[in-house]
Amino acid sequence: MAHDPIDFSDALLAFWRERLLSTLTTHRPDGSPHVVPVGVTYDPQTGLARVITNRTSRKARNVAAAGADGMRVALCQVDWARWSTLEGVAVVRDDPAAVAEAVRRYAERYREPRVNPDRVVIEITVDRVLGRPVPAGPA
């Protein structure tokens, strides 16, 4: 089921605020998928999803290698029959304000992250949302 990336339903927004892990799918230089578990935050007012990581991580290097235009990625969150995928274009940001905002949001959803001077944020401009944030009814 497709959803508006800005106009989330209450159930979908609540699902993306629960303390659940997601997966981030990027593409390696050879084009093969790289899928890793991540903590992610989503801001429906701006349509931005954020993942904090180390600048030397494979996911950050994959996205950075795409250049200024960014890389198309997918974030997927699953909790039994409930699921949602956020798709969009990702870029790596290392400016202190962007990283601090991502850390603040991560701390709200998960916990305060450890100090990391090599931290960057992968920002995804979400343009497609899929999912079923509430369990399906009886079959």
Coordinates of C-alpha atoms in Angstrom, one line a residue, residues 52-62 64 92-96 99 116-122:
I52 CA 23.9 8.4 11.7
T53 CA 27.0 6.4 11.0
N54 CA 30.8 6.5 10.8
R55 CA 32.2 8.3 7.7
T56 CA 34.3 5.2 6.9
S57 CA 31.3 2.8 7.0
R58 CA 30.5 0.9 3.8
K59 CA 27.0 2.5 3.7
A60 CA 28.4 6.0 3.9
R61 CA 31.1 5.3 1.3
N62 CA 28.5 3.8 -1.0
A64 CA 29.2 9.3 -1.0
V92 CA 26.1 12.1 3.1
R93 CA 26.3 15.2 5.3
D94 CA 29.2 16.0 7.6
D95 CA 28.4 19.6 8.6
P96 CA 28.1 19.9 12.4
V99 CA 25.0 15.8 12.4
N116 CA 32.1 9.7 17.6
P117 CA 34.2 12.4 16.0
D118 CA 34.0 10.6 12.6
R119 CA 30.2 10.7 12.6
V120 CA 28.2 11.7 9.5
V121 CA 24.6 11.6 8.7
I122 CA 23.0 9.9 5.7

